[in-house]
Coordinates of C-alpha atoms and ligand atoms in Angstrom, one line a residue:
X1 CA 17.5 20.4 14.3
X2 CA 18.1 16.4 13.1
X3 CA 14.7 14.7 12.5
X4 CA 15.0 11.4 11.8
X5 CA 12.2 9.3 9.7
X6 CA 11.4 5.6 9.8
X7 CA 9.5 3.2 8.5
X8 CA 9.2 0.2 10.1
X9 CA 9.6 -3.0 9.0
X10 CA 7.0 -5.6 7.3
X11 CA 6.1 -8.1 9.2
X12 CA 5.7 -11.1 6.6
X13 CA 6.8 -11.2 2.8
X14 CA 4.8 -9.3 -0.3
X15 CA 5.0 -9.0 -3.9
X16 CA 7.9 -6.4 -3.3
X17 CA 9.9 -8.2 -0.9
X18 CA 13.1 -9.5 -3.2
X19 CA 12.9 -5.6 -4.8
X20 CA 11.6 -3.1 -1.5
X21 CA 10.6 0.2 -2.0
X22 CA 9.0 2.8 0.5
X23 CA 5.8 4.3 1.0
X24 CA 6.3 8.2 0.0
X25 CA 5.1 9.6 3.0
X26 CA 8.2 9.5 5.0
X27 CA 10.1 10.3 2.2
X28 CA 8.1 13.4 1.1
X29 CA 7.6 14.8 4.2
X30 CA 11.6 14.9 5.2
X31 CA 12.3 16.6 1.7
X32 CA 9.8 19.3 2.7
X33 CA 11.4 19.6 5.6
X34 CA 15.1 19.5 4.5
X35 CA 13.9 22.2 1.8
X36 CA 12.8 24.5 5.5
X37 CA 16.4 24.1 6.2
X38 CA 16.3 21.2 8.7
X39 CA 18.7 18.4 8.8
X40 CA 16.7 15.0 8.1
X41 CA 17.2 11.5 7.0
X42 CA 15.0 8.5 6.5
X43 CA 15.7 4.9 7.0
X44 CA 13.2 1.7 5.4
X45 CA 14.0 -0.8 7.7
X46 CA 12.8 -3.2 4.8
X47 CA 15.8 -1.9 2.8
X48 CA 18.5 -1.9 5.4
X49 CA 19.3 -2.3 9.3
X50 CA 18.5 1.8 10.5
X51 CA 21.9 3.6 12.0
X52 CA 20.4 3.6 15.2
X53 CA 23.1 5.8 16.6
X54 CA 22.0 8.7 14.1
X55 CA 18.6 8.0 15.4
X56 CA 19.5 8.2 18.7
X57 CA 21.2 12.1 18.4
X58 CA 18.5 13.2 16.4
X59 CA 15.8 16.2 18.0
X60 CA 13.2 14.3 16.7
X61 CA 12.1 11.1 15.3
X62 CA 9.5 10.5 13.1
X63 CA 7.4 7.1 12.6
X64 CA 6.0 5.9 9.3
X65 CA 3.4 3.2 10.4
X66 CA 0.3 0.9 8.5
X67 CA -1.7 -1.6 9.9
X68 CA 0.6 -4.3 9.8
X69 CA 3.9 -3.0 10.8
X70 CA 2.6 -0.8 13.8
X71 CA 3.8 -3.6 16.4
X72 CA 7.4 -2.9 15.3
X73 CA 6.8 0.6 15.1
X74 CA 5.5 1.3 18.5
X75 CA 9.0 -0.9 20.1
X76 CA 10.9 1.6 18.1
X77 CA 9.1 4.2 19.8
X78 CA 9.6 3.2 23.1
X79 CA 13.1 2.6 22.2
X80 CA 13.3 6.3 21.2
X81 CA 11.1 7.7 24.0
X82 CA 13.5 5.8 26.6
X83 CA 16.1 7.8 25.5
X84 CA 14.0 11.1 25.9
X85 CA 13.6 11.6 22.4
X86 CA 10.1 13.0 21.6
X87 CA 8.1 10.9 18.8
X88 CA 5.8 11.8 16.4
X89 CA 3.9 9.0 14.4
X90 CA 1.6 8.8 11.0
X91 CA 0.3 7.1 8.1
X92 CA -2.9 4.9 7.8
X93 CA -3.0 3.1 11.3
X94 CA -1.9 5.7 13.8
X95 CA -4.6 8.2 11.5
X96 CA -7.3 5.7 12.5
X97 CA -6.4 4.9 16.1
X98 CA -5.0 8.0 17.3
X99 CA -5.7 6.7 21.0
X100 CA -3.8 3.6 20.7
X101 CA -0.9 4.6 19.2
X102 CA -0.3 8.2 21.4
X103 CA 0.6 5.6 23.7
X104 CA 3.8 5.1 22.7
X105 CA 4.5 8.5 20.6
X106 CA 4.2 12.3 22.1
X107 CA 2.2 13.2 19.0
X108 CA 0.1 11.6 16.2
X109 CA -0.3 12.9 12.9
X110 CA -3.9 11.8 11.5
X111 CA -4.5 12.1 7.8
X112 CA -1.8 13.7 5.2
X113 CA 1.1 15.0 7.0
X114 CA 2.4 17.2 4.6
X115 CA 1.4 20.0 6.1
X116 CA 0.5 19.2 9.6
X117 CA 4.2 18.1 10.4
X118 CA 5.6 21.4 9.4
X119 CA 3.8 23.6 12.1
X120 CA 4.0 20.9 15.0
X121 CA 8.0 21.1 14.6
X122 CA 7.4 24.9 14.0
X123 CA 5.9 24.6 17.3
X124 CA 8.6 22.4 18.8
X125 CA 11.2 24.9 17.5
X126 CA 9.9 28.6 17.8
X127 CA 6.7 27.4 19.6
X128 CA 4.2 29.0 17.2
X129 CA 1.4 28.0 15.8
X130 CA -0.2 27.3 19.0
X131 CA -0.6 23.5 19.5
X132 CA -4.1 23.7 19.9
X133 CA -4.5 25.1 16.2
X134 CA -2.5 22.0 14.3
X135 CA -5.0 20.8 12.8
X136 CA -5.1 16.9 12.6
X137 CA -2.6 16.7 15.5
X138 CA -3.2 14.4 18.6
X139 CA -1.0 14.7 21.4
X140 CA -1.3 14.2 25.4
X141 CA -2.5 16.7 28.2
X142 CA -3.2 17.3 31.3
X143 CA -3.6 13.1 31.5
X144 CA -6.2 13.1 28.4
X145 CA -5.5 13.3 24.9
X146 CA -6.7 15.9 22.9
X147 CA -7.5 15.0 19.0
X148 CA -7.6 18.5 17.6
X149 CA -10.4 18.9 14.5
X150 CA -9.5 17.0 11.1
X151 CA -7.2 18.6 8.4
X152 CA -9.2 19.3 5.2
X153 CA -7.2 17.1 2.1
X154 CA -4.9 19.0 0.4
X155 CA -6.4 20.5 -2.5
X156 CA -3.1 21.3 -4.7
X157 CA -0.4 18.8 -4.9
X158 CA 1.8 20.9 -7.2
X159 CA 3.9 23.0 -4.8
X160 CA 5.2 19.8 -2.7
X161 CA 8.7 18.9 -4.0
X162 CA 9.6 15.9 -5.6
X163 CA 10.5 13.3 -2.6
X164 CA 14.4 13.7 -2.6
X165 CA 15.5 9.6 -2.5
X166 CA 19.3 10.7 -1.5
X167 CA 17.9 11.2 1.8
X168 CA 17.0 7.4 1.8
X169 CA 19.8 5.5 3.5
X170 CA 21.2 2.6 1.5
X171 CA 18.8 3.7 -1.7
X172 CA 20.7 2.8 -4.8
X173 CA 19.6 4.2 -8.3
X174 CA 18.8 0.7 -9.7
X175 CA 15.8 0.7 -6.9
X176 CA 12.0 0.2 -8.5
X177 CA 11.3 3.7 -8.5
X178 CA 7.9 4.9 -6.6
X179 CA 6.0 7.7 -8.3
X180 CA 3.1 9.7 -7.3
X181 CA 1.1 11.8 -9.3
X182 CA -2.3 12.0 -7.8
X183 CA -4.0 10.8 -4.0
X184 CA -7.5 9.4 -3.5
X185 CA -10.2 7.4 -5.7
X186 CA -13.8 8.3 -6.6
X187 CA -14.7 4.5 -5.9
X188 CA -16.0 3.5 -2.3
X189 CA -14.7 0.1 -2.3
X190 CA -15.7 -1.4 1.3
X191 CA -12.6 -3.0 2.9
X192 CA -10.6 -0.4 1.3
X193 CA -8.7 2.2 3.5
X194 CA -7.4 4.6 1.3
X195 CA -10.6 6.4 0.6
X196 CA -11.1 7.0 4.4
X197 CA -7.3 8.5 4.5
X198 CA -7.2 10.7 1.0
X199 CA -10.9 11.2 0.2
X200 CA -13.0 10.0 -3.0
X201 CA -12.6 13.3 -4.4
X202 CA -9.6 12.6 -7.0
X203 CA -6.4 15.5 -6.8
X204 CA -3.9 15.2 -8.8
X205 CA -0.7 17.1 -10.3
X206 CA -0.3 19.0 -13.2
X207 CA 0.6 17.6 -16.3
X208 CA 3.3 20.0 -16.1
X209 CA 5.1 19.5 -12.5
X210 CA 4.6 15.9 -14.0
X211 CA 6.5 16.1 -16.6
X212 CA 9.9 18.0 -15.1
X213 CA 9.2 15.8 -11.9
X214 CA 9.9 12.8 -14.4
X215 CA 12.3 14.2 -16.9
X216 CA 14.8 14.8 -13.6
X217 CA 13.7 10.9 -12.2
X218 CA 14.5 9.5 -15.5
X219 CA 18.0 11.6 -15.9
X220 CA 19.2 9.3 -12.9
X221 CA 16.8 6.5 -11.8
X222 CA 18.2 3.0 -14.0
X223 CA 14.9 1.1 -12.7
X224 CA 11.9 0.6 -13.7
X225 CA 9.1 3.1 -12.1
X226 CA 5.9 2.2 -10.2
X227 CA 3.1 4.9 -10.3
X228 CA 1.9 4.3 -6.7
X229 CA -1.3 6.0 -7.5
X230 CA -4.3 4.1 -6.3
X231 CA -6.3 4.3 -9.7
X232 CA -3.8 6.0 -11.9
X233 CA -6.5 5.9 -14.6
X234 CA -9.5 7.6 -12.9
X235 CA -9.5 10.3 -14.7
X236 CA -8.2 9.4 -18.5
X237 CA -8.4 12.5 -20.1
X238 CA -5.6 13.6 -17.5
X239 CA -3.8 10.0 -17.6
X240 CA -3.7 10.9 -21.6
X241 CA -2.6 14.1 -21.7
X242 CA 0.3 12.7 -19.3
X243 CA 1.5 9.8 -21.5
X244 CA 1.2 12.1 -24.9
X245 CA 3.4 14.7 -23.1
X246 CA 5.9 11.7 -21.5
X247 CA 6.2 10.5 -25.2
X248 CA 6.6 13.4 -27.1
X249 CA 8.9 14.6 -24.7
X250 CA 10.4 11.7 -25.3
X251 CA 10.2 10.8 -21.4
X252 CA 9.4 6.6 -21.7
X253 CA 10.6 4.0 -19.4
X254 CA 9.4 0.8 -18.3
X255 CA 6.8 1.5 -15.7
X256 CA 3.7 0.1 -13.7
X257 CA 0.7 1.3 -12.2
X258 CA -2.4 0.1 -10.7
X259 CA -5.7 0.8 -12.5
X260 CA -9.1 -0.5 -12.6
X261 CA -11.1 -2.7 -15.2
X262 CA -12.3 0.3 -16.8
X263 CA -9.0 0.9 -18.7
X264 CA -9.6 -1.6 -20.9
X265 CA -12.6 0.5 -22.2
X266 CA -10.4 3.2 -23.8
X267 CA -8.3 1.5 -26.7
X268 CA -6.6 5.3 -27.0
X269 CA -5.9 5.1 -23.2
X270 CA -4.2 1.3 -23.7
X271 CA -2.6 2.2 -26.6
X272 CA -0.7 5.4 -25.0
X273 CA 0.1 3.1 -21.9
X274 CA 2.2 0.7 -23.7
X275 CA 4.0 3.4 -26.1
X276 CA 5.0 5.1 -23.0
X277 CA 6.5 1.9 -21.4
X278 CA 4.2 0.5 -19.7
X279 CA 4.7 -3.6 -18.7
X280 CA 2.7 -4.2 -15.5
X281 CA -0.7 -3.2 -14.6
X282 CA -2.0 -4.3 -10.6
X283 CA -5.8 -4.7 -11.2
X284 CA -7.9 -5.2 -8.0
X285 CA -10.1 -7.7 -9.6
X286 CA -11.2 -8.9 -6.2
X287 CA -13.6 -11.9 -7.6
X288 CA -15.0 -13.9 -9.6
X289 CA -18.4 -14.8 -7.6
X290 CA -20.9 -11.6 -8.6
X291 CA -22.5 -11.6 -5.0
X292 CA -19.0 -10.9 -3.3
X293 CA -18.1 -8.1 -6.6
X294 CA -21.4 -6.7 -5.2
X295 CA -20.7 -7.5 -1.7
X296 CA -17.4 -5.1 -1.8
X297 CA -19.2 -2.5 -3.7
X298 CA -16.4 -2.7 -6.5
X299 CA -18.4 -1.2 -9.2
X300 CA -17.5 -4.3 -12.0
X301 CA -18.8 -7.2 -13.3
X302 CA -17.2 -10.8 -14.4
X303 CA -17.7 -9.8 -18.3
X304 CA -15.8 -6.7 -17.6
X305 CA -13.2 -8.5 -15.8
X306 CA -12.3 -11.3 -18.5
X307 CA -12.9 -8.0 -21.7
X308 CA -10.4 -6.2 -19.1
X309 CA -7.7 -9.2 -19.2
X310 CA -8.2 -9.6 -23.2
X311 CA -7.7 -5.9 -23.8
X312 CA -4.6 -5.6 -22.1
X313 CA -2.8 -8.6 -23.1
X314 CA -3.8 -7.8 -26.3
X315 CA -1.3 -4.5 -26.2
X316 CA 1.4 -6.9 -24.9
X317 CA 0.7 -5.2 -21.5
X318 CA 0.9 -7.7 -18.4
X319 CA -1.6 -8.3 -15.4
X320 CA -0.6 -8.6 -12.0
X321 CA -4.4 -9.5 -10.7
X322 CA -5.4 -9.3 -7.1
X323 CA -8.2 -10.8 -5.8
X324 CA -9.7 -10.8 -2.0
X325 CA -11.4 -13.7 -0.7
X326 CA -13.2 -14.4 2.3
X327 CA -16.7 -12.1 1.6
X328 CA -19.8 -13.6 3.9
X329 CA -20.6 -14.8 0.2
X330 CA -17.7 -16.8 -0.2
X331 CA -17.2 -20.7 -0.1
X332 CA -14.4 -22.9 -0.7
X333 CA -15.4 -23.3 -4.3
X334 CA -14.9 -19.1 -4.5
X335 CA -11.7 -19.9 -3.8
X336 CA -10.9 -22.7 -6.3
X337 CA -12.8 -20.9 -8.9
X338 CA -10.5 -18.4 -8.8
X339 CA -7.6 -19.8 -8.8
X340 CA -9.3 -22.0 -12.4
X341 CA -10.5 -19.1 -13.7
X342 CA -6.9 -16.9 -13.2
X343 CA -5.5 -19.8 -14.2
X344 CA -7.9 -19.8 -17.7
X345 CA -7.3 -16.6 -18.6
X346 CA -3.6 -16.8 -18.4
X347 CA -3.2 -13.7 -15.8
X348 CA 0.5 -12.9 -15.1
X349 CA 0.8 -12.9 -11.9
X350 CA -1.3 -12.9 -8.7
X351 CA -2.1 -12.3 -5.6
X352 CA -4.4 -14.0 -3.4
X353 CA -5.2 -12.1 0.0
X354 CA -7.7 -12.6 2.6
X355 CA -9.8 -10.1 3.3
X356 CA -8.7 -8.0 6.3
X357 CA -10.2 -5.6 8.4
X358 CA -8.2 -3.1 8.3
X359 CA -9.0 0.0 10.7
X360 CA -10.5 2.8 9.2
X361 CA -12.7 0.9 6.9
X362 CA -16.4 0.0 7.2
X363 CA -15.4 -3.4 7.3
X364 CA -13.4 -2.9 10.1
X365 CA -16.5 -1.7 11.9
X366 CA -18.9 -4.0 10.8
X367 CA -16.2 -6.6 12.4
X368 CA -15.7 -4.9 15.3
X369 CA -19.3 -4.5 16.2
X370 CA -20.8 -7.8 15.3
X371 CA -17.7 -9.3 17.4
X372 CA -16.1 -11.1 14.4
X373 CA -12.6 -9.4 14.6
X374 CA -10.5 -13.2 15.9
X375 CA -7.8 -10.4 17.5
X376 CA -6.2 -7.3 17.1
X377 CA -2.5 -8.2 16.4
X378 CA -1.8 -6.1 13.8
X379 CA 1.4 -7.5 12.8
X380 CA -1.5 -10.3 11.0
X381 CA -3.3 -7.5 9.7
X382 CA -1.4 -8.3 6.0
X383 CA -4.0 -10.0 4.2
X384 CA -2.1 -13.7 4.6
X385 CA -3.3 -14.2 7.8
X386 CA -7.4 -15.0 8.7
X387 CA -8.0 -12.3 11.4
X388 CA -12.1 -12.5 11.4
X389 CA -15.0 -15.0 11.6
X390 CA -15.9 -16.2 7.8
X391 CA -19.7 -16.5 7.4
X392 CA -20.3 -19.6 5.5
X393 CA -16.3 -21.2 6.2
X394 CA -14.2 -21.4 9.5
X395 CA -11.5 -19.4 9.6
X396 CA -9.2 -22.5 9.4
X397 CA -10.5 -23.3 6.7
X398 CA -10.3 -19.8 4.8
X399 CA -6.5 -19.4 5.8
X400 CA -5.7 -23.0 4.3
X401 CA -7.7 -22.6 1.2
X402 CA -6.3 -19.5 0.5
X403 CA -2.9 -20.8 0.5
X404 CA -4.1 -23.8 -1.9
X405 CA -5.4 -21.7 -4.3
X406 CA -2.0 -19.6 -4.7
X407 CA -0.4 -23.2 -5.2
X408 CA -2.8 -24.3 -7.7
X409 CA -1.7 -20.6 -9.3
X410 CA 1.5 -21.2 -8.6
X411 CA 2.4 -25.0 -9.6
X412 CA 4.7 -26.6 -12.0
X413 CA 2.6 -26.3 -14.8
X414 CA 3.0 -22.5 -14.8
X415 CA 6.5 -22.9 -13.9
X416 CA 7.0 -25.3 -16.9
X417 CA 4.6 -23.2 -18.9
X418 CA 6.9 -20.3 -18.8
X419 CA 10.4 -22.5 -19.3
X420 CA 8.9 -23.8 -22.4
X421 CA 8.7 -19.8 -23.6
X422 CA 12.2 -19.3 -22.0
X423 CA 10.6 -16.7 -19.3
X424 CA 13.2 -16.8 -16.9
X425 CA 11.3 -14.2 -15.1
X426 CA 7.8 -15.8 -14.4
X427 CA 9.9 -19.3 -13.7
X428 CA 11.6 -17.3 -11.1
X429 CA 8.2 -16.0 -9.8
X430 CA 6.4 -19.4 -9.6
X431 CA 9.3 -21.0 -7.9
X432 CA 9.3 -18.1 -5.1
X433 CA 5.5 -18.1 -5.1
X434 CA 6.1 -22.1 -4.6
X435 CA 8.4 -21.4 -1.8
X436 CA 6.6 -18.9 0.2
X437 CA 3.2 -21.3 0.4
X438 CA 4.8 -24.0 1.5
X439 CA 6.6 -21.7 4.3
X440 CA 3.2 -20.2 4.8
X441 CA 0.8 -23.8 5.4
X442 CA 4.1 -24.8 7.5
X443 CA 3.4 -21.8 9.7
X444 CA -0.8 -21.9 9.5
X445 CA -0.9 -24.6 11.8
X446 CA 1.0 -22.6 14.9
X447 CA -1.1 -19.4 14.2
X448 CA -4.4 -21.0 13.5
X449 CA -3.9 -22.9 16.6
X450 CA -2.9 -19.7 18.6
X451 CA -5.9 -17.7 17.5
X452 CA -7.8 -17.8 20.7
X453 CA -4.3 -16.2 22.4
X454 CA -3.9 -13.7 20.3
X455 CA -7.3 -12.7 21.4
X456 CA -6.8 -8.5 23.0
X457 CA -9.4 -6.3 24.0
X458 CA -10.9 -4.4 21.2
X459 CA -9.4 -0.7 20.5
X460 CA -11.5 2.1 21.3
X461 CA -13.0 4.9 19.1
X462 CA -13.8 5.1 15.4
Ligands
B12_501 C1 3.2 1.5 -2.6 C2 2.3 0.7 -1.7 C3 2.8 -0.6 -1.3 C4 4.2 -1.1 -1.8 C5 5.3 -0.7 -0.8 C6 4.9 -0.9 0.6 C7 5.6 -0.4 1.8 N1 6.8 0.1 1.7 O1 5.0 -0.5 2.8 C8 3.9 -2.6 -1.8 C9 3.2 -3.0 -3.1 C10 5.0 -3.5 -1.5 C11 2.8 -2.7 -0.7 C12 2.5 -3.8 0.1 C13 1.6 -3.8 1.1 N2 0.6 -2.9 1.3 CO1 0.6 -1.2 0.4 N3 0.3 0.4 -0.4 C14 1.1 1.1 -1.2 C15 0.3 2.4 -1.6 C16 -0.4 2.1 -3.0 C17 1.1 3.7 -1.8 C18 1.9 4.2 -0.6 C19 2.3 5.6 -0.8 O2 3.4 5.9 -1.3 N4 1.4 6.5 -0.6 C20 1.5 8.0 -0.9 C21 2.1 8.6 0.4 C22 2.2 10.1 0.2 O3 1.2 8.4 1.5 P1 1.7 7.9 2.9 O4 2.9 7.1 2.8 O5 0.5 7.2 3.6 O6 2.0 9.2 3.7 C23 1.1 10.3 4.0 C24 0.3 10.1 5.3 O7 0.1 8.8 5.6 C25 1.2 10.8 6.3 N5 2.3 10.0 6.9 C26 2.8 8.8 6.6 N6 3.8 8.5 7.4 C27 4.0 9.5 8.3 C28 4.9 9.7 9.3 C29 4.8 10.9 10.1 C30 5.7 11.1 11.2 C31 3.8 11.8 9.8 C32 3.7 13.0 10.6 C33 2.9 11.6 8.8 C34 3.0 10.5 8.0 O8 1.7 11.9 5.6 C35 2.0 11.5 4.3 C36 1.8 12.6 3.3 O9 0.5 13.1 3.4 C37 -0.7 2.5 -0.4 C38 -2.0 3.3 -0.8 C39 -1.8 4.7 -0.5 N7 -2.6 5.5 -1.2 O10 -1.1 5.2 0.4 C40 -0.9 1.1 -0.1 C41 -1.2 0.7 1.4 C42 -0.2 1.5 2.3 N8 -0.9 -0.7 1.4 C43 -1.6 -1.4 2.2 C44 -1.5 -2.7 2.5 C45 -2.6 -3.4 3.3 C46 -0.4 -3.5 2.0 C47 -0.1 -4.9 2.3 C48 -0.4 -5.5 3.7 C49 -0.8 -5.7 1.2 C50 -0.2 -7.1 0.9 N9 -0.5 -8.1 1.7 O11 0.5 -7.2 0.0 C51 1.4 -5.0 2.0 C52 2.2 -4.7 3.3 C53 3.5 -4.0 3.1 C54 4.3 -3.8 4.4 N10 5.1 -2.8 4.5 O12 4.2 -4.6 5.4 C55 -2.7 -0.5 2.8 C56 -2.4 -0.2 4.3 C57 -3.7 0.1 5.1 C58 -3.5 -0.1 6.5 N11 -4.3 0.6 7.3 O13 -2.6 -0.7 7.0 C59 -2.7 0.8 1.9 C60 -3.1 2.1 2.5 C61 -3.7 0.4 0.7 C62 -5.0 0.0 1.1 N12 -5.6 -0.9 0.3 O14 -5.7 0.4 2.0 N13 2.1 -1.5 -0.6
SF4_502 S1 -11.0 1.2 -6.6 FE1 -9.2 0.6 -5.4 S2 -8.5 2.5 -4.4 FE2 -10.5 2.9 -5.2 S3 -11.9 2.4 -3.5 FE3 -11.7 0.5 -4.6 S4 -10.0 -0.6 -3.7 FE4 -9.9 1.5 -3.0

């Protein structure tokens, strides 16, 4: 049996776009099924153009989808299904709107996948386990659709394989590298969607599956590594014992991760990170107003933030901060604040979204509800794009500030800043991050003007 795995493409530009790299799901869940003895292959359509004629003799094809890229993902499932091939979708959107998106797939995977996809094409093969016991399965009958009870999380991540990138089309071995070591975060951040798909409760692998999962990545992968982990520090005894095992086993590469402000309270656990190669950290800083930090329940305070940022510059480590604005405590002098205050404390990098209501979330709902979602095109569900009512600013007015704060971040002074210090690399940054705002306030004025278009009927269901 072929399967074929896709992940469709992003809408709009990210931090990643010059260097992509995948979500692991697809590629994960065709390695466990490879390892069954079926014949699969994945294509990023962010990485290159898919061979659609594989696609198109395979048994099965299977969708990869978030938020923002399910528009493109349900054409290529119609494409698919027009050519009677069945379709089976997953990841973070189709898990929270099953109902929507069964309408262009035969089946929905809601929730991890790693197991669920396993028995449905057990099912499509040998037609056991009965459909009706997949748990976390939606699929279509009799004219209804039938959302079969939730799969419990995985509790033991050890026996998955590591995710095999040869069966990545066009993947070359110079590629940022995406590692996973652990899913979920005992946080309960409110706009955030990852706690609604892999829990608070915190799994992750064993120090040992760690280690040979990284001793065979770094006997062939040349670039650097990204721990995609949502807090790869929540638990630091366990983020210790990892990074004294990785450098005594003399395991160390250049590698980034994203962790919250509480890192910087463990001098041990900062000390380890940058021994073991650590250059990056992506830190959800979110604010710098206190009501909005309370607002989106994120558990930290300014003084925290600014002892964060010291800390970790201190052990030469850098700071790619993000920040979310657009909280019903938010005002255009949030926004510039921000911007001064990243700007003051000599952060890296950044990234300035606007906070989205991304299904799944009680934000979403609370949107939803109080009839402040502006329209459900997902493809603007990226956090670049206003797609709600702002309490105390219009949503004009949030979508064009945003923008001017990344090019107050993002001016010549940073860019001469750095070419005084002969950093090539952050001149190359602030020149792209230059670009891509003046490509994205040349574009605001079409979409803020086509809001009230856009404007669908609101999707059904929790
Ligand atoms: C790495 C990462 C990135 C990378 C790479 C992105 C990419 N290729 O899309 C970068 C940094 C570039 C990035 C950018 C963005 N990201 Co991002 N990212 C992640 C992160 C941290 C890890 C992804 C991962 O590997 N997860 C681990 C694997 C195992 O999980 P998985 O892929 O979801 O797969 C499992 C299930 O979903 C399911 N499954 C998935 N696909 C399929 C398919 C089938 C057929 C089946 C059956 C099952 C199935 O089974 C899998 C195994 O259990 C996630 C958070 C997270 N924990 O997932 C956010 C996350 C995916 N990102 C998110 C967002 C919002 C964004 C941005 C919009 C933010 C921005 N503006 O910069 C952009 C959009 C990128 C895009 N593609 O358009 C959201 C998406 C939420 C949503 N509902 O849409 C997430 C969930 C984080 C969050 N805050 O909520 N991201
Ligand atoms: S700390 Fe990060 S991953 Fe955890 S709930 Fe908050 S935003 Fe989500």
């Amino acid at each position: 049996m072929r399967i074929s795995f896709i992940e469709a493409k992003s809408p709009s530009a990210n931090i990643f776009s010059k260097f992509p790299i995948p979500r692991l799901g697809a590629v994960l869940l065709s390695t466990i099924l490879k390892e069954q003895g079926y014949e699969a292959k994945v294509f990023i359509e962010d990485i290159a153009a898919p061979d659609w004629s594989y696609i198109e003799n395979s048994d099965i094809v299977c969708i990869s989808t978030i938020t923002s890229t399910s528009k493109r993902a349900y054409r290529i499932a119609d494409r698919c299904r027009q050519k009677g091939i069945p379709v089976v979708m997953g990841g973070a959107h189709p898990s929270f709107l099953p109902e929507e998106s069964i309408e262009h797939a035969d089946y929905v995977v809601r929730g991890e996948g790693d197991v669920t996809l396993p028995e449905l094409i057990s099912y499509f093969e040998k037609g056991t386990p009965d459909i009706a016991s997949i748990k976390g399965l939606s699929y279509r009958s009799n004219g209804g659709i039938i959302n079969n009870p939730p799969r419990p999380l995985i509790e033991d991540l050890d026996p998955f394989p590591l995710p095999d990138f040869k069966l990545v089309s066009h993947w070359m071995p110079s590629n940022i590298y995406p590692i996973s070591t652990s899913r979920g975060c005992p946080f309960n951040c409110k706009f955030c969607s990852v706690i609604q798909m892999f829990g608070r409760k915190y799994r992750f692998k064993s120090v040992e599956t760690m280690l040979k999962e990284l001793k065979h990545i770094h006997s062939f992968s040349k670039g650097s590594k990204f721990f995609v982990d949502d807090n790869f520090t929540a638990n630091k005894k366990r983020t210790k014992e990892l990074l004294r095992a990785m450098i005594a086993e003399h395991i160390t590469f250049k590698w980034s991760a994203q962790v919250r402000t509480d890192v910087a309270k463990d001098e041990e656990l900062l000390r380890l990170m940058a021994d073991s190669g650590c250059d990056t950290v992506h830190i959800g800083f979110e604010s710098v107003n206190p009501k909005t930090l309370e607002a989106y329940n994120k558990k930290q305070n300014i003084d925290e933030i600014i002892h964060c940022i010291r800390m970790v510059k201190d052990y030469g480590i850098e700071i790619h901060g993000m920040f979310v604005f657009g909280a019903d405590t938010d005002t255009v002098d949030t926004l510039k604040k921000t911007a001064d205050f990243a700007i003051k404390l000599s952060i890296d990098t950044i990234q300035f979204l606007m906070l989205t209501p991304l299904p799944g979330t009680p934000f979403f709902y609370e949107m939803k509800e109080s009839d402040r979602l502006l329209h459900t095109d997902w493809s603007k569900y990226d956090g670049h794009h206003i797609c709600y009512k702002p309490l105390l600013m219009s949503p004009q007015t949030l979508h064009i500030e945003s923008l001017k704060a990344m090019g107050r971040f993002y001016s010549w002074k940073y860019i001469f800043k750095h070419l005084n210090h002969f950093d090539f690399f952050h001149v190359a940054i602030g020149l792209y991050g230059k670009r891509a705002i003046k490509r994205a306030l040349d574009e605001a004025m079409d979409y803020l003007s086509s809001i009230g278009e856009l404007r669908d009927p609101l999707p059904a269901g929790r």
